[in-house]
Amino acid sequence: MSKHTPPNIPHPIGDSVPRVDAQEKVTGAAIFADDIQFGPGLLYARIKRSPHPHALIKRIDVSRAKALPGVKAVVTGEDFPGLTGLYLQDRHIFCRGRARYVGDPVAGVAASSEAIAEQAVTLIDVEYEPLPGVFDPEFGATPEAPLLHPDLGDYKVMNFIFPQPGSNVSNHFKIRKGNVESAWAQCEAIVERTYRIPHIQHVPIETHIATARVEQDGKVTLWGSSQSPFAQRSLIATALGVSPSDVQVIAPYVGGGFGCKAGVSMEALAVAIATQVRGRPVKLRLTREEEFYTAFVRQGLVAHFKMGCDKEGRLLAMQNRLYWDAGAYTEYGVNITRASGYSSSGPYDVPNVSTDSYCVYTNHPVGGPMRGFGMPELHTGLEQCIDELAEQIHMDKVAFRRLNCIQGGDTIVTGMTMHPTGLNECLDKTAAAIGWGHKDPPSAPNKRRGKGIALMWKAPAMPPNPGSSAKVALNEDGTVTVSVGGQEIGQGSFTIAAQVAAGALGVPIENVRVATPLDTNYSPYEWQTVASRLTWSMGNAVAAAARDARQQILELVAKAWNEKIEDLDIVDGNVISYKSEETISLNKIAIYGIALPNDQGWIGGPVLGRGSFMPTYVTGLDPETGQGPRAVVHYTTGAQAVEVEVDMDTGKVQILRGVSAFDVGKAINPNMVRGQMEGGFVQGMSTALFESLQLKEGVLQNPSFVDYRIATATDVPKDIQSIIVEVPQDDGPWGARGIGEHSMVPTVAAIANAIFDAIGIRVGAPPYTAEKVYLAMLDAGLVE
Amino acid sequence: MATHRISLTVNGSTELLDVPSQMTLLQMLRDKLALTGTKNGCSAGECGACTVLLDGEPVNSCLVLAVECQGASVVTVEGLAKDGVLDPIQETIVDHGGVQCGFCTPGMLISSRALLDRNPDPSEDDIREALVGNLCRCTGYNRIVDAVQDSARRQAGKA
Ligand code: FES
Ligand code: FES
């Protein structure tokens, strides 16, 4: 064996190994938050919620509820003065004096059964004085709008968020690049459009569940379905005024997150109620109806676009005004406003850009992060305007995008220099796979076919310094246990952690275990499982931890064998010497070390590798211009194309085929990467065809799976193709960057563009239901 | 609240239980027997996460009262593997990448098992129809459909 002939063993990086959590999940053994057994001491919580979108709370009488046998505690906002919030602390755990959306928690009950808790809630009497509400973000941003947060100026806020006290604008993010006004005159074509993107919901199949116990000394334990155990620890500590280290968050597998289980939402309610029944666990489980409007929703958006190009098709200017319908509390939404602002050019090289992105308080459900973090909403309109510009100057839409799309070295909208990216390759491969430029005949005379394409980019949206850490420990059988604080929400993060550890250490993937469940008392710190950042950031931490362990092992063996570390390697779970050709299995040296000859003692001992990662290079942006050297860590880019058929008799849009190509830097697990692309495509397709939260004066009209339809197995095209492009990320593990969210960013736009290609109509805002498409065809005189 | 004594078979073993009249089969499985593999996604018969086999037929266990199950035979996801050997559908769903968060998975597996029991050679459309009541927000379904097809092939190969 020599260094030049590596042994013929599959490297765990780039190998589509089966998921490490698969066995548990197919046998029913996997534990989710609802499955944890607490025994007969468990109490059940239910919440009294505001029926008004905006109202002053004049009086709350809990005496009848408290008198009900089996009721252990009733709490209201009186009991919890603290404010909480991730980026902007604008939220009380329970309403104090004012309710701001239908569903706002007014009081909470703990009782010995769910039925008693439910009954007690009906016995709480609340006197409200209804106030006029804000149901449109553009109106909400005007001085005429009723003020929802008079104390906005007093709220604690991170230094990159800019609230405007005295208004409903909780963040105003600006881009001023070049000179938009003088550019319009040079434009051959200009497109000006408004898109209204409806609120939607994440719809994890598992609703939010949290169980909390508070000890007599104030220590808190929270078991929850959580993407952010560490952020929850800190936010709950702040809200209760205790130390973060006195809060323990235990987070088992998450049954779908998509952002809604990031930060804190209903978990704080369970903890707050538990403070009043010390020593007893209190469980709160959202019903499906509650899940639809009392957990985070995806914010609505009113987007005004104006963009122009010269006669060769070069984009010259873009002007965007984005009004985010962020709901009653915008503690998280303010950063969606920022992220959509700093990426507001879309994946294009545009010399002149002016953007105003406003986060507006409304009396709607609370907006939170959802897969894409503002990017699907932005791209839905933007990528249709790009299509229209190409049409106006009679240019092929793929050629137009190829000419303008962002490339390594370009100065992007914030002034940052773009890193190498495979967007052009994604575009070309997608176009080729969908058969761009070629139209097949429809399957029936009453149908019309069309193809559409859209590009995307997205950066992880986060504070400049979100950290990751990891531990890698060697077990006595030579296996390895990896500990991380990043959560498994279905995206495969535990499998990636195992693969990265295996690859960096030199052990087979079968020999790696991932420590579960996450527990803030034992798991290493991770900022949050959001932003598609784990493969990259947590992956770096795991690689560092595995290399640390590797170094310890090699030092030990080098000493025992009296060899140089450079001549040693760890391959397939064995330490080998390329020089002496000695070999020793890790299970011979783990834990107990190596015996020296002639009974001279032992060297070594338990091996524990540690690693951490934090980006150190993200800079601030000028508050007036949004310019700065490096706004984000990186962008993942990609393209999607679809072929659709529109039924002229019914307006029904059928997706025949979908193609995705994304530049993931390096696919650590290609099968899982394709799984993310497919799942995201179908989620995007579902939002394009079916989904919207129908809010009337703040009241949700469709809080059930019957009335809020999501895609089922029969809606999905058989032909979904996923293409992996790999232009490495300089600071990613083996070059990897994220893919989880990106796959639903361009989908709605691609489908809208395909519908236009089929019937020549821009139907406007999604969802493109049969009814809406049919009415649009009727309006256009296409059918009668 | 009135309780009733019922006896039934769950995953092949006989159970004697006292159940309140309003208790659903889903609650009985999860709360009385700690068979938490069967999931609750809506309590309203709309998501399929709670699917179990009741006398061989797939049902939403959140819509069935426990008292109705007197004398019945119930199979949950925990009962699919026998003596440490996985059911083929449990293997193929992993091989095809049809599991992400895993919350829909138990219901998907039971609906798939029920389909293959009544139709060992289903067409792709048969499979999609059989799974239409099982919502999945993660996978986009196609890999689960592939897994059922593959499972049918493997079973045919063995027969
Ligand atoms: S929980 Fe039974 S169908 Fe949803
Ligand atoms: S795998 Fe998450 S819902 Fe199906």
Tab-separated table of N, CA and C in Angstrom, chain A residues 589-642:
chain	number	residue	atom	x	y	z
A	589	ILE	N	-7.631	0.831	19.918
A	589	ILE	CA	-6.989	1.959	20.613
A	589	ILE	C	-7.998	2.918	21.238
A	590	ALA	N	-9.295	2.758	20.851
A	590	ALA	CA	-10.301	3.669	21.380
A	590	ALA	C	-10.435	3.488	22.880
A	591	ILE	N	-10.714	4.542	23.565
A	591	ILE	CA	-10.983	4.578	25.009
A	591	ILE	C	-9.765	4.166	25.851
A	592	TYR	N	-9.250	2.929	25.636
A	592	TYR	CA	-8.259	2.412	26.574
A	592	TYR	C	-6.817	2.739	26.171
A	593	GLY	N	-6.619	3.258	24.986
A	593	GLY	CA	-5.278	3.633	24.578
A	593	GLY	C	-4.436	2.433	24.149
A	594	ILE	N	-3.145	2.641	24.092
A	594	ILE	CA	-2.230	1.615	23.598
A	594	ILE	C	-1.220	1.276	24.698
A	595	ALA	N	-1.013	-0.025	24.879
A	595	ALA	CA	-0.045	-0.448	25.896
A	595	ALA	C	1.370	-0.317	25.347
A	596	LEU	N	2.244	0.218	26.159
A	596	LEU	CA	3.650	0.282	25.761
A	596	LEU	C	4.282	-1.092	25.972
A	597	PRO	N	5.342	-1.392	25.246
A	597	PRO	CA	5.979	-2.702	25.421
A	597	PRO	C	6.501	-2.888	26.850
A	598	ASN	N	6.651	-4.117	27.235
A	598	ASN	CA	7.262	-4.505	28.517
A	598	ASN	C	6.562	-3.882	29.729
A	599	ASP	N	5.247	-3.809	29.653
A	599	ASP	CA	4.488	-3.321	30.807
A	599	ASP	C	4.905	-1.939	31.289
A	600	GLN	N	5.265	-1.084	30.329
A	600	GLN	CA	5.730	0.248	30.751
A	600	GLN	C	4.600	1.251	30.870
A	601	GLY	N	3.379	0.741	30.878
A	601	GLY	CA	2.240	1.648	31.018
A	601	GLY	C	1.467	1.796	29.723
A	602	TRP	N	0.567	2.778	29.726
A	602	TRP	CA	-0.348	2.980	28.596
A	602	TRP	C	-0.247	4.414	28.113
A	603	ILE	N	-0.497	4.621	26.855
A	603	ILE	CA	-0.636	6.000	26.356
A	603	ILE	C	-1.971	6.139	25.649
A	604	GLY	N	-2.405	7.376	25.555
A	604	GLY	CA	-3.695	7.641	24.899
A	604	GLY	C	-4.811	7.750	25.906
A	605	GLY	N	-5.999	7.352	25.522
A	605	GLY	CA	-7.188	7.496	26.361
A	605	GLY	C	-8.370	7.873	25.488
A	606	PRO	N	-9.483	8.190	26.106
A	606	PRO	CA	-10.671	8.534	25.316
A	606	PRO	C	-10.374	9.675	24.336
A	607	VAL	N	-10.828	9.518	23.117
A	607	VAL	CA	-10.608	10.537	22.085
A	607	VAL	C	-11.891	11.326	21.887
A	608	LEU	N	-11.760	12.639	22.037
A	608	LEU	CA	-12.914	13.512	21.834
A	608	LEU	C	-12.477	14.686	20.976
A	609	GLY	N	-12.995	14.724	19.752
A	609	GLY	CA	-12.640	15.827	18.858
A	609	GLY	C	-13.677	16.932	18.963
A	610	ARG	N	-13.224	18.161	18.865
A	610	ARG	CA	-14.200	19.249	18.900
A	610	ARG	C	-13.942	20.197	17.738
A	611	GLY	N	-15.026	20.768	17.233
A	611	GLY	CA	-14.880	21.700	16.123
A	611	GLY	C	-15.956	22.760	16.170
A	612	SER	N	-15.615	23.931	15.681
A	612	SER	CA	-16.656	24.947	15.569
A	612	SER	C	-16.401	25.776	14.324
A	613	PHE	N	-17.435	26.489	13.920
A	613	PHE	CA	-17.340	27.311	12.716
A	613	PHE	C	-18.237	28.522	12.885
A	614	MET	N	-17.717	29.647	12.439
A	614	MET	CA	-18.545	30.853	12.396
A	614	MET	C	-18.005	31.730	11.269
A	615	PRO	N	-18.863	32.227	10.406
A	615	PRO	CA	-18.345	33.138	9.379
A	615	PRO	C	-17.869	34.425	10.050
A	616	THR	N	-16.735	34.926	9.610
A	616	THR	CA	-16.139	36.098	10.273
A	616	THR	C	-16.054	37.301	9.334
A	617	TYR	N	-16.582	37.112	8.139
A	617	TYR	CA	-16.298	38.121	7.106
A	617	TYR	C	-17.528	38.908	6.655
A	618	VAL	N	-18.702	38.633	7.256
A	618	VAL	CA	-19.908	39.338	6.811
A	618	VAL	C	-19.916	40.735	7.420
A	619	THR	N	-20.076	41.728	6.561
A	619	THR	CA	-20.005	43.124	7.001
A	619	THR	C	-21.400	43.730	7.068
A	620	GLY	N	-21.509	44.852	7.707
A	620	GLY	CA	-22.770	45.587	7.731
A	620	GLY	C	-23.019	46.264	6.393
A	621	LEU	N	-24.265	46.755	6.217
A	621	LEU	CA	-24.615	47.482	5.002
A	621	LEU	C	-24.991	48.902	5.389
A	622	ASP	N	-24.667	49.858	4.519
A	622	ASP	CA	-25.032	51.232	4.771
A	622	ASP	C	-26.559	51.352	4.836
A	623	PRO	N	-27.089	51.943	5.910
A	623	PRO	CA	-28.548	51.981	6.054
A	623	PRO	C	-29.256	52.786	4.958
A	624	GLU	N	-28.569	53.718	4.337
A	624	GLU	CA	-29.210	54.529	3.296
A	624	GLU	C	-29.109	53.912	1.914
A	625	THR	N	-28.037	53.122	1.671
A	625	THR	CA	-27.822	52.617	0.306
A	625	THR	C	-27.826	51.093	0.222
A	626	GLY	N	-27.747	50.435	1.349
A	626	GLY	CA	-27.681	48.971	1.323
A	626	GLY	C	-26.397	48.450	0.703
A	627	GLN	N	-25.364	49.292	0.666
A	627	GLN	CA	-24.107	48.870	0.065
A	627	GLN	C	-23.098	48.492	1.155
A	628	GLY	N	-22.275	47.507	0.854
A	628	GLY	CA	-21.249	47.066	1.792
A	628	GLY	C	-20.432	45.979	1.131
A	629	PRO	N	-19.239	45.707	1.673
A	629	PRO	CA	-18.342	44.759	0.991
A	629	PRO	C	-18.900	43.345	0.905
A	630	ARG	N	-19.520	42.850	1.974
A	630	ARG	CA	-19.993	41.468	1.902
A	630	ARG	C	-21.250	41.302	2.741
A	631	ALA	N	-22.374	41.302	2.064
A	631	ALA	CA	-23.661	41.245	2.759
A	631	ALA	C	-23.959	39.859	3.287
A	632	VAL	N	-23.505	38.852	2.573
A	632	VAL	CA	-23.921	37.480	2.884
A	632	VAL	C	-22.743	36.532	2.727
A	633	VAL	N	-22.944	35.301	3.177
A	633	VAL	CA	-21.861	34.322	3.084
A	633	VAL	C	-21.715	33.760	1.666
A	634	HIS	N	-22.836	33.502	1.019
A	634	HIS	CA	-22.798	33.008	-0.359
A	634	HIS	C	-24.220	32.927	-0.915
A	635	TYR	N	-24.315	32.724	-2.198
A	635	TYR	CA	-25.615	32.501	-2.832
A	635	TYR	C	-25.641	31.111	-3.462
A	636	THR	N	-26.735	30.384	-3.228
A	636	THR	CA	-27.010	29.202	-4.040
A	636	THR	C	-27.888	29.668	-5.200
A	637	THR	N	-27.548	29.232	-6.406
A	637	THR	CA	-28.311	29.658	-7.582
A	637	THR	C	-28.900	28.439	-8.292
A	638	GLY	N	-29.878	28.692	-9.134
A	638	GLY	CA	-30.466	27.562	-9.856
A	638	GLY	C	-31.561	27.987	-10.815
A	639	ALA	N	-32.102	26.994	-11.486
A	639	ALA	CA	-33.129	27.239	-12.502
A	639	ALA	C	-34.157	26.126	-12.451
A	640	GLN	N	-35.378	26.469	-12.838
A	640	GLN	CA	-36.412	25.451	-12.997
A	640	GLN	C	-37.176	25.724	-14.278
A	641	ALA	N	-37.641	24.648	-14.896
A	641	ALA	CA	-38.492	24.779	-16.076
A	641	ALA	C	-39.624	23.776	-15.952
A	642	VAL	N	-40.766	24.144	-16.505
A	642	VAL	CA	-41.916	23.239	-16.466
A	642	VAL	C	-42.600	23.231	-17.828
